[in-house]
Amino acid sequence: MLTIGVDIGGTKVAAGVVDDKGVIVEHTLRPTAADRPDVVAETVADVVRELSAGRQIEAVGVGAAGFVDETRSMVRFAPNLAWREEPLQKKISGLVGLPVVVENDANAMAWGESRFGAGRGQSFVVCITLGTGIGGGLVVDGSLYRGRWGMGAEFGHMQVLPGGRQCGCGNIGCWEQYASGQALVKDAREIAEAHPEQAKILLGLAGGKIEGEEITDAARQGDQASLAAFASLADWLGQGMADLASVLDPGCFIVGGGVSRAADLFIDRARQVFAEKLTGRGHRPLAEIRLAELGASAGVVGAADLARLR
Ligand SMILES: [Zn+2]
């Protein structure tokens, strides 16, 4: 039985036909007009029509970067897309004539990784997606946890530093301001400005505009400022996972997202900090900290599977 998974991001729509083993049979990618909700729905309908041509499709799962309600039909609010109380499920379903399930994109990724990726065989999984911000997903006793109103597992918006950095959500000092892609860039820029002598390689590579890629390259070449930025990310990540473990006691963490492509620069230190900060350490098993396996397709695979299980 085939379903279609769609992953709507800030700049593109990725979609695929997925079988019940989590294998993508066919895949497609389109740019998104993130500021125009109707165009996004039309784009999704277009890719669904394209992918379903000549196939029997059972349902469509859509992962969207926003707060999705508990009926999995309405996007209440999306920080990076123009959705406010957007009836996405109804719109897409009306356009394609198939059952549609809408899910938060980080939840869809967490489900994909848990079922078919790094979390295979695990029933209690905390998934942390390190992108521009931090996406969270939680699998409890084999089921995706959504919370009462569908908005659970937004780990990135726990306040970790009172009086800290301004977050895009409107609050201050959120975890994603210290352990995400944008945090890495902020840290590196701050260090490079305060101590340019420690950032010679980085400044040479970046030529004034410091972004994640240059920080990664510079860190691999031994740039002190870039290594310090990664160390800071590792410390905040390890501490955050220790805090999450004290509440949720998962069997494993899965760390994914774009930043995890540079995991060799921070994951060992994050594991070490996690082990040092975990409450009750020495008297409880240590949850494994694994890297995501499905890469950018986790959201498509997860959304498609959630549509199958609807
Ligand atoms: Zn926040």
Coordinates of C-alpha atoms and ligand atoms in Angstrom, one line a residue:
M1 CA 0.0 0.0 0.0
L2 CA 1.4 3.4 -1.0
T3 CA 1.0 6.8 0.6
I4 CA 2.5 10.2 -0.2
G5 CA 4.6 12.1 2.3
V6 CA 5.1 15.9 1.8
D7 CA 7.5 18.0 3.8
I8 CA 6.8 21.8 3.6
G9 CA 9.9 23.8 4.6
G10 CA 10.7 27.5 4.6
T11 CA 12.0 27.4 1.0
K12 CA 10.9 24.2 -0.6
V13 CA 8.3 21.4 -0.8
A14 CA 9.8 17.9 -0.8
A15 CA 7.5 14.9 -1.5
G16 CA 7.7 11.2 -2.1
V17 CA 5.7 8.1 -2.7
V18 CA 6.5 5.8 0.2
D19 CA 5.7 2.1 0.7
D20 CA 4.9 0.4 4.0
K21 CA 8.6 -0.4 4.7
G22 CA 9.4 3.3 4.6
V23 CA 11.1 3.1 1.2
I24 CA 10.7 6.2 -1.1
V25 CA 9.6 4.8 -4.5
E26 CA 9.6 8.2 -6.2
H27 CA 10.6 11.7 -5.1
T28 CA 10.2 15.3 -6.2
L29 CA 11.1 18.8 -5.0
R30 CA 9.6 22.3 -5.7
P31 CA 10.4 25.8 -4.4
T32 CA 7.8 27.2 -2.0
A33 CA 6.3 30.7 -2.0
A34 CA 6.5 30.8 1.8
D35 CA 4.6 34.1 2.1
R36 CA 1.5 32.9 0.1
P37 CA -0.6 30.2 1.9
D38 CA -2.8 29.5 -1.1
V39 CA 0.2 29.0 -3.4
V40 CA 1.7 26.5 -0.9
A41 CA -1.5 24.5 -0.9
E42 CA -1.6 24.6 -4.7
T43 CA 2.1 23.5 -4.9
V44 CA 1.4 20.5 -2.6
A45 CA -1.6 19.6 -4.7
D46 CA 0.5 19.7 -7.8
V47 CA 3.2 17.4 -6.5
V48 CA 0.6 15.0 -5.2
R49 CA -1.1 14.9 -8.6
E50 CA 2.3 14.4 -10.3
L51 CA 3.4 11.6 -7.9
S52 CA 0.0 9.8 -7.9
A53 CA -0.3 9.5 -11.7
G54 CA -0.7 5.9 -12.6
R55 CA -0.6 4.7 -8.9
Q56 CA -3.1 3.7 -6.3
I57 CA -2.5 6.2 -3.4
E58 CA -4.2 5.6 -0.1
A59 CA -3.6 8.9 1.7
V60 CA -1.3 12.0 2.0
G61 CA 0.7 13.0 5.0
V62 CA 1.9 16.6 5.2
G63 CA 4.7 17.8 7.5
A64 CA 4.5 21.6 8.0
A65 CA 6.9 23.8 9.9
G66 CA 4.4 25.2 12.3
F67 CA 2.1 24.6 15.3
V68 CA -0.5 22.1 14.1
D69 CA -3.7 21.5 16.0
E70 CA -4.8 18.3 17.7
T71 CA -7.1 17.3 14.9
R72 CA -4.1 17.4 12.6
S73 CA -5.9 19.7 10.1
M74 CA -5.1 23.3 11.0
V75 CA -1.8 25.1 11.1
R76 CA -2.4 27.6 14.0
F77 CA 0.9 29.5 13.5
A78 CA 4.1 29.1 11.6
P79 CA 7.1 31.3 12.6
N80 CA 8.7 31.0 9.1
L81 CA 5.7 30.7 6.8
A82 CA 2.7 33.0 6.4
W83 CA 0.2 30.6 8.0
R84 CA -2.2 31.9 10.7
E85 CA -5.2 29.6 11.4
E86 CA -4.6 28.0 8.1
P87 CA -7.0 25.1 7.2
L88 CA -4.3 23.2 5.3
Q89 CA -5.8 19.8 5.5
K90 CA -9.2 20.9 4.1
K91 CA -7.6 22.9 1.3
I92 CA -5.2 20.1 0.1
S93 CA -7.8 17.4 0.5
G94 CA -10.3 19.4 -1.5
L95 CA -7.7 19.9 -4.3
V96 CA -6.5 16.3 -4.6
G97 CA -9.6 14.2 -3.4
L98 CA -7.6 12.0 -1.0
P99 CA -7.5 11.7 2.8
V100 CA -4.9 14.2 4.2
V101 CA -3.2 14.3 7.6
V102 CA -1.2 17.4 8.6
E103 CA 1.6 17.0 11.2
N104 CA 4.3 19.3 12.6
D105 CA 7.4 18.7 10.5
A106 CA 9.7 17.9 13.4
N107 CA 7.1 15.3 14.6
A108 CA 7.0 13.8 11.2
M109 CA 10.8 13.5 11.1
A110 CA 10.9 12.0 14.6
W111 CA 8.4 9.4 13.5
G112 CA 10.3 8.6 10.3
E113 CA 13.6 8.2 12.2
S114 CA 11.9 6.2 15.0
R115 CA 10.2 3.7 12.7
F116 CA 12.7 3.4 9.9
G117 CA 15.9 5.1 10.9
A118 CA 18.2 5.5 13.9
G119 CA 15.4 4.6 16.4
R120 CA 14.4 1.3 14.9
G121 CA 13.4 -1.1 17.8
Q122 CA 13.2 1.7 20.4
S123 CA 9.9 2.6 22.1
F124 CA 10.9 5.7 24.0
V125 CA 12.7 8.2 21.7
V126 CA 13.5 11.9 21.9
C127 CA 14.3 13.3 18.5
I128 CA 16.2 16.6 18.3
T129 CA 16.5 18.3 15.0
L130 CA 19.2 20.9 14.8
G131 CA 18.4 23.3 12.0
T132 CA 18.1 27.0 12.0
G133 CA 16.3 26.4 15.3
I134 CA 15.6 23.2 17.3
G135 CA 12.8 20.9 16.3
G136 CA 11.6 18.3 18.8
G137 CA 9.7 15.1 18.5
L138 CA 8.8 12.5 21.1
V139 CA 7.9 8.8 20.8
V140 CA 6.4 7.4 24.0
D141 CA 5.7 3.7 24.2
G142 CA 5.8 3.4 20.4
S143 CA 3.4 6.2 19.7
L144 CA 4.0 9.8 18.6
Y145 CA 3.3 12.1 21.5
R146 CA 1.4 15.3 20.5
G147 CA 0.1 16.7 23.8
R148 CA -3.4 17.9 24.5
W149 CA -3.5 20.5 21.7
G150 CA -1.1 19.0 19.3
M151 CA 1.7 21.3 20.2
G152 CA 4.0 19.1 22.4
A153 CA 7.7 18.4 22.2
E154 CA 8.8 22.0 21.3
F155 CA 12.0 21.4 23.2
G156 CA 13.7 24.3 21.5
H157 CA 11.6 26.8 23.4
M158 CA 12.4 25.8 26.9
Q159 CA 14.0 28.8 28.6
V160 CA 17.6 27.9 29.5
L161 CA 19.0 31.4 30.2
P162 CA 16.8 34.0 31.9
G163 CA 17.7 37.4 30.3
G164 CA 19.3 35.6 27.4
R165 CA 19.0 36.0 23.6
Q166 CA 15.8 37.1 22.0
C167 CA 14.1 34.1 20.3
G168 CA 11.9 34.2 17.1
C169 CA 9.0 32.9 19.2
G170 CA 8.8 36.1 21.2
N171 CA 10.4 34.8 24.4
I172 CA 13.9 35.2 25.7
G173 CA 16.7 32.7 26.4
C174 CA 15.2 29.7 24.6
W175 CA 17.3 26.6 24.2
E176 CA 17.4 27.0 20.4
Q177 CA 19.2 30.3 20.9
Y178 CA 22.2 28.3 22.2
A179 CA 22.2 24.9 20.5
S180 CA 21.1 25.4 16.9
G181 CA 22.5 26.5 13.5
Q182 CA 21.6 30.1 14.2
A183 CA 23.2 29.8 17.7
L184 CA 26.4 28.5 16.2
V185 CA 26.6 31.5 13.8
K186 CA 25.8 34.0 16.6
D187 CA 28.5 32.5 18.8
A188 CA 31.1 32.4 16.1
R189 CA 30.3 36.0 15.1
E190 CA 30.5 37.2 18.7
I191 CA 33.9 35.5 19.3
A192 CA 35.3 36.7 16.0
E193 CA 34.3 40.2 16.8
A194 CA 35.7 40.2 20.4
H195 CA 38.8 38.2 19.6
P196 CA 39.6 38.5 15.8
E197 CA 43.1 37.0 16.5
Q198 CA 41.3 33.7 17.4
A199 CA 39.3 33.7 14.2
K200 CA 41.9 34.3 11.5
I201 CA 41.0 31.1 9.5
L202 CA 37.3 31.8 9.8
L203 CA 37.6 35.5 8.8
G204 CA 39.8 34.5 5.9
L205 CA 37.2 31.9 4.7
A206 CA 34.1 34.0 5.3
G207 CA 35.3 37.4 4.0
G208 CA 33.0 39.4 6.3
K209 CA 29.9 37.2 6.1
I210 CA 30.2 34.4 8.6
E211 CA 27.7 31.5 8.0
G212 CA 27.5 27.9 9.2
E213 CA 29.4 26.4 6.3
E214 CA 32.5 28.6 6.9
I215 CA 32.4 27.9 10.6
T216 CA 32.4 24.2 9.9
D217 CA 35.2 24.5 7.4
A218 CA 37.3 26.7 9.7
A219 CA 36.7 24.4 12.7
R220 CA 38.1 21.5 10.6
Q221 CA 41.2 23.6 9.9
G222 CA 41.7 24.3 13.6
D223 CA 40.2 27.8 13.9
Q224 CA 39.9 28.6 17.6
A225 CA 36.8 30.7 17.4
S226 CA 34.9 28.2 15.3
L227 CA 36.0 25.3 17.6
A228 CA 34.8 27.4 20.6
A229 CA 31.4 27.9 18.9
F230 CA 31.0 24.2 18.4
A231 CA 32.1 23.5 21.9
S232 CA 29.5 25.9 23.2
L233 CA 26.8 24.2 21.1
A234 CA 28.0 20.8 22.4
D235 CA 27.7 21.9 26.0
W236 CA 24.2 23.4 25.6
L237 CA 23.1 20.3 23.7
G238 CA 24.5 17.9 26.3
Q239 CA 23.0 19.8 29.2
G240 CA 19.6 20.1 27.4
M241 CA 19.5 16.3 26.8
A242 CA 20.4 15.6 30.4
D243 CA 17.4 17.9 31.4
L244 CA 15.1 16.1 28.9
A245 CA 16.3 12.7 30.3
S246 CA 15.4 13.7 33.8
V247 CA 11.8 14.4 32.7
L248 CA 11.3 11.8 29.9
D249 CA 13.8 9.0 30.6
P250 CA 14.1 7.9 26.9
G251 CA 16.0 4.8 25.7
C252 CA 17.6 6.9 23.0
F253 CA 18.1 10.4 21.6
I254 CA 18.3 10.9 17.9
V255 CA 20.2 14.1 16.8
G256 CA 19.4 15.1 13.2
G257 CA 18.9 18.2 11.1
G258 CA 21.4 20.2 8.9
V259 CA 23.8 20.9 11.7
S260 CA 24.2 17.2 12.5
R261 CA 26.1 16.9 9.2
A262 CA 29.0 18.4 11.2
A263 CA 28.3 16.1 14.2
D264 CA 32.0 15.0 14.2
L265 CA 32.7 18.5 15.6
F266 CA 30.3 18.3 18.6
I267 CA 28.6 15.0 19.3
D268 CA 31.3 13.3 21.4
R269 CA 31.5 16.4 23.7
A270 CA 27.7 16.5 23.9
R271 CA 27.6 12.8 24.9
Q272 CA 30.3 13.5 27.6
V273 CA 28.4 16.5 29.0
F274 CA 25.2 14.5 28.9
A275 CA 26.8 11.8 31.0
E276 CA 28.3 14.3 33.4
K277 CA 25.1 16.3 34.0
L278 CA 22.5 13.5 34.0
T279 CA 20.6 13.4 37.3
G280 CA 21.1 10.1 39.1
R281 CA 24.2 9.4 37.0
G282 CA 26.0 6.2 37.9
H283 CA 22.7 4.7 39.2
R284 CA 20.7 4.5 35.9
P285 CA 21.4 3.3 32.4
L286 CA 22.6 6.0 30.0
A287 CA 20.4 6.7 27.0
E288 CA 22.2 6.3 23.7
I289 CA 22.7 9.4 21.7
R290 CA 22.5 8.4 18.0
L291 CA 22.8 10.4 14.8
A292 CA 19.8 10.5 12.5
E293 CA 20.1 8.1 9.5
L294 CA 17.4 9.2 7.0
G295 CA 18.8 12.7 6.4
A296 CA 16.5 15.1 4.6
S297 CA 14.0 12.4 3.7
A298 CA 13.0 11.7 7.3
G299 CA 10.1 14.2 7.2
V300 CA 8.7 12.7 3.9
V301 CA 8.9 9.1 5.2
G302 CA 7.4 10.0 8.6
A303 CA 4.5 12.0 7.1
A304 CA 3.7 9.2 4.7
D305 CA 3.7 6.6 7.5
L306 CA 1.5 8.8 9.7
A307 CA -1.0 9.1 6.8
R308 CA -1.0 5.3 6.6
L309 CA -1.7 4.9 10.3
R310 CA -4.3 7.7 10.4
Ligands
ZN1 ZN 11.7 30.5 21.6

